[in-house]
């Protein structure tokens, strides 16, 4: 079953998230703009270029870049190749031009999304997570943009993101993968009950029941075999294999062996 996502809250979250990134990078020194982002081959400015490049791609535009990027070590698939071509497109431009495009394109995308009818919003779409609704695709964009704000802040030694609304949608997107991570990657045995207990910016719990196939459930039918307590930022670092993943904190209550297997299986982002 495809995911129906309410339109107005996602658009508001995207607008807030893109503005947060603008506010974050606009005051950076040129040295910080050129600093290593911690992502292979990308500096801080490249992360911003990646966000606007992706929105350009969704808007149907093509990058002005011709370098063969398929052989780069960190490029794993055709989407990765297109990402790199957009980076090359913006590397040939000044920081001011990148930010001008960022502001113009994100404003256009918000206007286009706001004008979109409900039927189009809920229509089938090709997305990074497979065939889904267009609304789900925009939740993925909220998630991706929030993750990259965290990347920027970690690279620059700044505090974590502070707006809980985009963070909550990012967590919704990551939660959709949790049954696979628990049931398939971590090989949790049939009958297992697992709770992810998120504290801090997005205080919530996600419950996984493994009954043949792992699935998210509203509540467990008994005590959890293991509870994993962490923050959305630390979970994201682990899921993304980010540079600060080694410093991420996850408290395991209950079955330590199962909990450790799950933590070791959280990395899934390419």
Coordinates of N, CA and C in Angstrom, one line a residue, residues 58-222:
X58 N 14.2 17.6 -10.1 CA 12.8 17.3 -9.9 C 12.0 18.3 -10.8
X59 N 12.5 19.5 -11.0 CA 11.9 20.5 -11.8 C 12.1 20.3 -13.3
X60 N 12.8 19.3 -13.6 CA 13.0 18.9 -15.0 C 14.2 19.6 -15.7
X61 N 15.1 20.2 -15.0 CA 16.3 20.9 -15.5 C 17.4 19.9 -15.6
X62 N 18.4 20.2 -16.5 CA 19.6 19.4 -16.6 C 20.8 20.2 -16.3
X63 N 21.8 19.5 -15.7 CA 23.1 20.2 -15.3 C 23.9 20.5 -16.5
X64 N 24.6 21.6 -16.4 CA 25.6 22.0 -17.4 C 27.0 21.4 -17.0
X65 N 27.1 20.1 -17.2 CA 28.4 19.4 -16.8 C 28.5 18.2 -17.6
X66 N 29.7 17.9 -18.0 CA 29.9 16.7 -18.9 C 30.9 15.7 -18.4
X67 N 31.6 16.0 -17.3 CA 32.6 15.1 -16.8 C 32.0 13.7 -16.5
X68 N 32.8 12.6 -16.9 CA 32.4 11.3 -16.5 C 32.6 11.0 -15.1
X69 N 31.6 10.9 -14.3 CA 31.7 10.7 -12.8 C 31.4 9.3 -12.4
X70 N 31.1 8.4 -13.3 CA 30.7 7.1 -12.9 C 31.8 6.3 -12.1
X71 N 33.1 6.7 -12.4 CA 34.2 6.0 -11.8 C 34.6 6.5 -10.4
X72 N 33.9 7.5 -9.9 CA 34.3 8.0 -8.6 C 33.9 7.0 -7.5
X73 N 34.8 6.9 -6.6 CA 34.6 5.8 -5.6 C 33.3 5.9 -4.8
X74 N 32.9 7.1 -4.5 CA 31.7 7.3 -3.7 C 30.4 7.3 -4.5
X75 N 30.5 7.1 -5.8 CA 29.3 7.1 -6.7 C 28.9 5.6 -6.9
X76 N 27.7 5.3 -6.4 CA 27.2 3.9 -6.3 C 26.1 3.6 -7.3
X77 N 25.5 4.5 -7.9 CA 24.3 4.3 -8.8 C 24.1 5.5 -9.7
X78 N 23.1 5.3 -10.7 CA 22.8 6.4 -11.6 C 22.4 7.7 -10.9
X79 N 21.7 7.6 -9.8 CA 21.3 8.8 -9.1 C 22.5 9.5 -8.5
X80 N 23.5 8.7 -8.0 CA 24.7 9.3 -7.6 C 25.5 10.0 -8.7
X81 N 25.5 9.4 -9.9 CA 26.1 10.1 -11.0 C 25.4 11.4 -11.3
X82 N 24.1 11.5 -11.3 CA 23.4 12.7 -11.5 C 23.7 13.8 -10.4
X83 N 23.8 13.3 -9.2 CA 24.2 14.2 -8.1 C 25.5 14.9 -8.4
X84 N 26.5 14.0 -8.8 CA 27.8 14.6 -9.1 C 27.8 15.6 -10.2
X85 N 27.0 15.3 -11.2 CA 27.0 16.2 -12.4 C 26.4 17.6 -11.9
X86 N 25.4 17.5 -11.0 CA 24.9 18.8 -10.5 C 26.0 19.5 -9.7
X87 N 26.8 18.8 -8.9 CA 27.8 19.4 -8.2 C 28.8 20.1 -9.1
X88 N 29.2 19.4 -10.2 CA 30.1 20.0 -11.2 C 29.5 21.2 -11.8
X89 N 28.2 21.2 -12.0 CA 27.5 22.4 -12.6 C 27.7 23.6 -11.6
X90 N 27.5 23.3 -10.3 CA 27.7 24.5 -9.4 C 29.1 24.8 -9.0
X91 N 30.0 23.8 -9.1 CA 31.4 24.1 -8.8 C 32.0 25.1 -9.8
X92 N 31.4 25.2 -11.0 CA 31.8 26.2 -12.0 C 31.2 27.6 -11.7
X93 N 30.4 27.7 -10.7 CA 29.8 29.0 -10.4 C 30.2 29.5 -9.0
X94 N 30.0 30.8 -8.8 CA 30.4 31.4 -7.5 C 29.5 31.0 -6.4
X95 N 29.9 31.2 -5.2 CA 29.1 31.0 -4.0 C 27.8 31.8 -4.1
X96 N 27.9 33.0 -4.5 CA 26.8 33.9 -4.6 C 25.8 33.4 -5.6
X97 N 26.3 32.8 -6.7 CA 25.4 32.2 -7.7 C 24.7 31.0 -7.2
X98 N 25.4 30.2 -6.5 CA 24.8 29.0 -5.9 C 23.7 29.4 -5.0
X99 N 23.9 30.3 -4.1 CA 22.9 30.7 -3.1 C 21.7 31.4 -3.9
X100 N 22.0 32.2 -4.9 CA 20.9 32.8 -5.7 C 20.0 31.7 -6.3
X101 N 20.6 30.7 -6.8 CA 19.9 29.6 -7.4 C 19.1 28.8 -6.3
X102 N 19.8 28.6 -5.2 CA 19.1 27.9 -4.0 C 17.8 28.6 -3.7
X103 N 17.9 29.9 -3.5 CA 16.7 30.7 -3.0 C 15.7 30.7 -4.1
X104 N 16.1 30.9 -5.4 CA 15.1 30.9 -6.4 C 14.4 29.6 -6.6
X105 N 15.2 28.5 -6.6 CA 14.6 27.2 -6.9 C 13.7 26.7 -5.7
X106 N 14.2 26.9 -4.5 CA 13.4 26.4 -3.4 C 12.1 27.2 -3.3
X107 N 12.1 28.5 -3.6 CA 10.9 29.3 -3.6 C 10.0 28.8 -4.7
X108 N 10.5 28.5 -5.9 CA 9.7 28.0 -7.0 C 9.1 26.7 -6.6
X109 N 9.9 25.8 -6.0 CA 9.3 24.5 -5.6 C 8.2 24.6 -4.6
X110 N 8.4 25.5 -3.6 CA 7.3 25.6 -2.6 C 6.0 26.2 -3.3
X111 N 6.2 27.2 -4.2 CA 5.0 27.7 -4.9 C 4.4 26.6 -5.7
X112 N 5.2 25.8 -6.4 CA 4.6 24.8 -7.3 C 3.9 23.7 -6.4
X113 N 4.5 23.4 -5.3 CA 3.8 22.4 -4.4 C 2.5 22.9 -3.9
X114 N 2.5 24.2 -3.5 CA 1.3 24.8 -2.9 C 0.2 24.8 -3.9
X115 N 0.5 25.0 -5.2 CA -0.5 25.1 -6.2 C -1.0 23.7 -6.7
X116 N -0.3 22.7 -6.3 CA -0.6 21.3 -6.7 C -1.9 20.9 -6.1
X117 N -2.7 20.2 -6.9 CA -4.0 19.7 -6.4 C -3.8 18.4 -5.6
X118 N -4.8 18.1 -4.9 CA -4.7 16.9 -4.0 C -4.5 15.6 -4.8
X119 N -5.2 15.5 -6.0 CA -5.1 14.3 -6.8 C -3.6 14.1 -7.3
X120 N -3.0 15.2 -7.7 CA -1.6 15.2 -8.2 C -0.7 14.9 -7.0
X121 N -1.0 15.4 -5.8 CA -0.1 15.2 -4.7 C -0.1 13.7 -4.3
X122 N -1.3 13.1 -4.4 CA -1.4 11.7 -4.0 C -1.2 10.7 -5.1
X123 N -0.9 11.2 -6.3 CA -0.7 10.4 -7.5 C 0.6 9.5 -7.4
X124 N 0.6 8.5 -8.1 CA 1.8 7.6 -8.2 C 3.0 8.4 -8.7
X125 N 4.1 8.1 -8.2 CA 5.4 8.7 -8.6 C 6.5 7.8 -8.4
X126 N 7.6 8.0 -9.3 CA 8.8 7.3 -9.1 C 9.6 8.1 -8.1
X127 N 10.1 7.4 -7.0 CA 10.8 8.0 -5.9 C 12.0 7.3 -5.6
X128 N 12.9 7.9 -4.7 CA 14.1 7.1 -4.3 C 13.8 5.9 -3.5
X129 N 12.6 5.8 -3.0 CA 12.2 4.6 -2.2 C 11.3 3.7 -3.0
X130 N 11.3 3.8 -4.3 CA 10.4 3.0 -5.1 C 9.1 3.6 -5.5
X131 N 8.2 2.9 -6.2 CA 7.0 3.5 -6.6 C 6.2 3.9 -5.3
X132 N 5.8 5.2 -5.3 CA 5.1 5.7 -4.1 C 4.2 6.9 -4.6
X133 N 3.7 7.6 -3.6 CA 2.9 8.8 -4.0 C 3.9 10.0 -4.1
X134 N 3.4 11.0 -4.8 CA 4.3 12.2 -4.8 C 4.4 12.8 -3.4
X135 N 3.4 12.8 -2.6 CA 3.5 13.3 -1.3 C 4.6 12.6 -0.5
X136 N 4.7 11.3 -0.6 CA 5.7 10.5 0.1 C 7.1 11.0 -0.4
X137 N 7.2 11.3 -1.8 CA 8.4 11.8 -2.3 C 8.8 13.1 -1.6
X138 N 7.9 13.9 -1.4 CA 8.2 15.2 -0.7 C 8.6 15.0 0.8
X139 N 8.1 13.9 1.4 CA 8.5 13.6 2.7 C 10.0 13.1 2.6
X140 N 10.3 12.4 1.6 CA 11.7 12.0 1.4 C 12.6 13.2 1.2
X141 N 12.1 14.2 0.5 CA 12.9 15.5 0.3 C 13.1 16.2 1.7
X142 N 12.1 16.2 2.5 CA 12.2 16.8 3.8 C 13.3 16.1 4.6
X143 N 13.2 14.8 4.6 CA 14.2 13.9 5.3 C 15.6 14.2 4.8
X144 N 15.8 14.1 3.5 CA 17.1 14.3 2.9 C 17.7 15.7 3.3
X145 N 16.8 16.7 3.2 CA 17.3 18.1 3.5 C 17.7 18.2 5.0
X146 N 16.9 17.6 5.8 CA 17.2 17.6 7.3 C 18.5 16.9 7.6
X147 N 18.6 15.7 7.0 CA 19.9 15.0 7.2 C 21.1 15.8 6.8
X148 N 20.9 16.6 5.7 CA 22.1 17.4 5.2 C 22.3 18.6 6.1
X149 N 21.2 19.1 6.7 CA 21.5 20.2 7.7 C 22.3 19.6 8.9
X150 N 22.0 18.4 9.3 CA 22.8 17.8 10.4 C 24.2 17.6 9.9
X151 N 24.4 17.2 8.6 CA 25.8 17.0 8.1 C 26.5 18.3 8.2
X152 N 25.9 19.4 7.8 CA 26.5 20.7 7.8 C 26.9 21.1 9.2
X153 N 26.0 20.9 10.1 CA 26.3 21.3 11.5 C 27.4 20.5 12.1
X154 N 27.4 19.2 11.8 CA 28.5 18.3 12.3 C 29.8 18.7 11.8
X155 N 29.8 19.0 10.5 CA 31.1 19.4 9.8 C 31.7 20.7 10.4
X156 N 30.8 21.6 10.8 CA 31.2 22.9 11.2 C 31.3 23.0 12.8
X157 N 31.0 21.9 13.4 CA 31.1 21.9 14.9 C 30.0 22.7 15.6
X158 N 28.9 22.7 15.0 CA 27.7 23.5 15.5 C 26.8 22.6 16.2
X159 N 25.8 23.2 16.9 CA 24.8 22.5 17.6 C 23.9 21.8 16.6
X160 N 23.2 20.8 17.1 CA 22.3 20.0 16.2 C 21.1 20.8 15.7
X161 N 20.4 20.4 14.7 CA 19.2 21.2 14.3 C 18.2 21.3 15.4
X162 N 17.4 22.4 15.4 CA 16.6 22.7 16.6 C 15.1 22.7 16.3
X163 N 14.7 22.6 15.0 CA 13.3 22.6 14.7 C 12.7 21.2 14.7
X164 N 11.8 20.9 15.6 CA 11.3 19.5 15.7 C 10.4 19.0 14.5
X165 N 9.8 20.0 13.8 CA 8.9 19.6 12.8 C 9.5 18.9 11.6
X166 N 10.5 19.5 10.9 CA 11.2 18.7 9.8 C 11.8 17.4 10.4
X167 N 12.4 17.5 11.6 CA 13.0 16.4 12.2 C 12.0 15.2 12.4
X168 N 10.8 15.5 12.7 CA 9.8 14.5 12.9 C 9.5 13.8 11.6
X169 N 9.4 14.6 10.5 CA 9.1 13.9 9.2 C 10.3 13.1 8.8
X170 N 11.5 13.6 9.1 CA 12.7 12.8 8.8 C 12.7 11.5 9.5
X171 N 12.3 11.5 10.8 CA 12.2 10.3 11.5 C 11.1 9.4 11.0
X172 N 10.0 9.9 10.6 CA 9.0 9.1 9.9 C 9.5 8.3 8.8
X173 N 10.3 9.0 8.0 CA 10.9 8.4 6.8 C 11.9 7.3 7.2
X174 N 12.7 7.6 8.2 CA 13.7 6.5 8.6 C 12.9 5.4 9.3
X175 N 11.8 5.7 10.0 CA 11.1 4.6 10.7 C 10.5 3.6 9.7
X176 N 10.2 4.0 8.5 CA 9.7 3.1 7.5 C 10.7 2.0 7.1
X177 N 11.9 2.2 7.4 CA 13.0 1.2 7.0 C 13.3 0.3 8.2
X178 N 12.8 0.7 9.4 CA 13.2 0.0 10.6 C 12.8 -1.5 10.6
X179 N 11.6 -1.9 10.1 CA 11.3 -3.3 10.1 C 12.3 -4.1 9.3
X180 N 12.8 -3.6 8.2 CA 13.8 -4.2 7.4 C 15.1 -4.4 8.2
X181 N 15.5 -3.3 8.8 CA 16.8 -3.3 9.6 C 16.7 -4.3 10.7
X182 N 15.6 -4.4 11.4 CA 15.4 -5.3 12.5 C 15.2 -6.7 12.1
X183 N 14.3 -6.9 11.2 CA 13.9 -8.3 10.8 C 14.9 -9.0 9.8
X184 N 15.4 -8.2 8.8 CA 16.2 -8.7 7.8 C 17.7 -8.6 8.1
X185 N 18.2 -7.3 8.3 CA 19.6 -7.1 8.5 C 20.1 -7.7 9.9
X186 N 19.3 -7.4 10.9 CA 19.7 -7.9 12.2 C 19.3 -9.3 12.6
X187 N 18.4 -9.8 11.7 CA 17.9 -11.2 11.8 C 17.3 -11.5 13.2
X188 N 16.5 -10.5 13.6 CA 15.7 -10.7 14.9 C 14.8 -11.9 14.8
X189 N 14.9 -12.8 15.8 CA 14.1 -14.0 15.7 C 12.6 -13.8 15.7
X190 N 11.8 -14.7 15.1 CA 10.4 -14.6 15.2 C 9.9 -14.5 16.6
X191 N 8.9 -13.6 16.8 CA 8.4 -13.3 18.1 C 9.1 -12.2 18.8
X192 N 10.1 -11.6 18.3 CA 10.8 -10.5 18.9 C 10.0 -9.3 19.0
X193 N 10.1 -8.5 20.0 CA 9.5 -7.2 20.2 C 10.5 -6.2 20.5
X194 N 10.6 -5.1 19.7 CA 11.6 -4.1 19.8 C 11.0 -2.7 19.9
X195 N 11.6 -1.9 20.7 CA 11.1 -0.5 20.8 C 12.3 0.4 20.6
X196 N 12.2 1.4 19.7 CA 13.1 2.5 19.6 C 12.5 3.6 20.3
X197 N 13.2 4.1 21.4 CA 12.7 5.1 22.2 C 13.6 6.4 22.0
X198 N 13.0 7.4 21.3 CA 13.7 8.6 20.9 C 13.5 9.7 21.9
X199 N 14.5 10.2 22.4 CA 14.5 11.3 23.3 C 15.0 12.6 22.7
X200 N 14.8 13.7 23.4 CA 15.4 15.0 22.9 C 14.4 15.7 21.9
X201 N 14.9 16.1 20.7 CA 14.2 16.9 19.8 C 12.9 16.3 19.3
X202 N 12.8 15.0 19.1 CA 11.6 14.3 18.7 C 11.3 13.2 19.6
X203 N 10.7 13.5 20.8 CA 10.4 12.4 21.8 C 9.3 11.5 21.3
X204 N 9.6 10.3 20.9 CA 8.5 9.4 20.4 C 9.1 8.0 20.5
X205 N 8.2 7.0 20.3 CA 8.6 5.6 20.3 C 8.1 5.0 19.0
X206 N 8.9 4.0 18.5 CA 8.6 3.2 17.4 C 8.7 1.8 17.8
X207 N 7.6 1.0 17.6 CA 7.6 -0.4 18.1 C 7.6 -1.3 16.9
X208 N 8.4 -2.3 16.9 CA 8.6 -3.3 15.9 C 8.2 -4.7 16.4
X209 N 7.3 -5.4 15.8 CA 7.0 -6.8 16.1 C 7.4 -7.7 15.0
X210 N 8.1 -8.7 15.3 CA 8.6 -9.7 14.3 C 7.7 -10.9 14.4
X211 N 6.7 -11.0 13.5 CA 5.8 -12.1 13.4 C 5.9 -12.6 12.0
X212 N 6.8 -13.5 11.7 CA 7.1 -13.9 10.3 C 7.8 -12.8 9.6
X213 N 7.2 -11.6 9.4 CA 7.8 -10.5 8.8 C 7.7 -9.3 9.8
X214 N 8.9 -8.6 10.0 CA 8.9 -7.5 10.9 C 8.0 -6.4 10.4
X215 N 7.3 -5.7 11.4 CA 6.4 -4.6 11.0 C 6.3 -3.6 12.2
X216 N 6.0 -2.4 11.8 CA 5.7 -1.4 12.8 C 4.3 -1.6 13.4
X217 N 4.2 -1.6 14.7 CA 2.9 -1.7 15.3 C 2.6 -0.5 16.2
X218 N 1.3 -0.2 16.4 CA 1.0 1.0 17.3 C 1.5 0.8 18.7
X219 N 1.4 -0.4 19.2 CA 1.9 -0.7 20.6 C 2.2 -2.2 20.6
X220 N 3.1 -2.6 21.5 CA 3.5 -4.0 21.7 C 2.4 -4.7 22.5
X221 N 2.3 -6.0 22.3 CA 1.4 -6.9 23.0 C 2.0 -7.4 24.3
X222 N 3.2 -6.9 24.7 CA 3.8 -7.3 25.9 C 5.1 -6.5 26.0

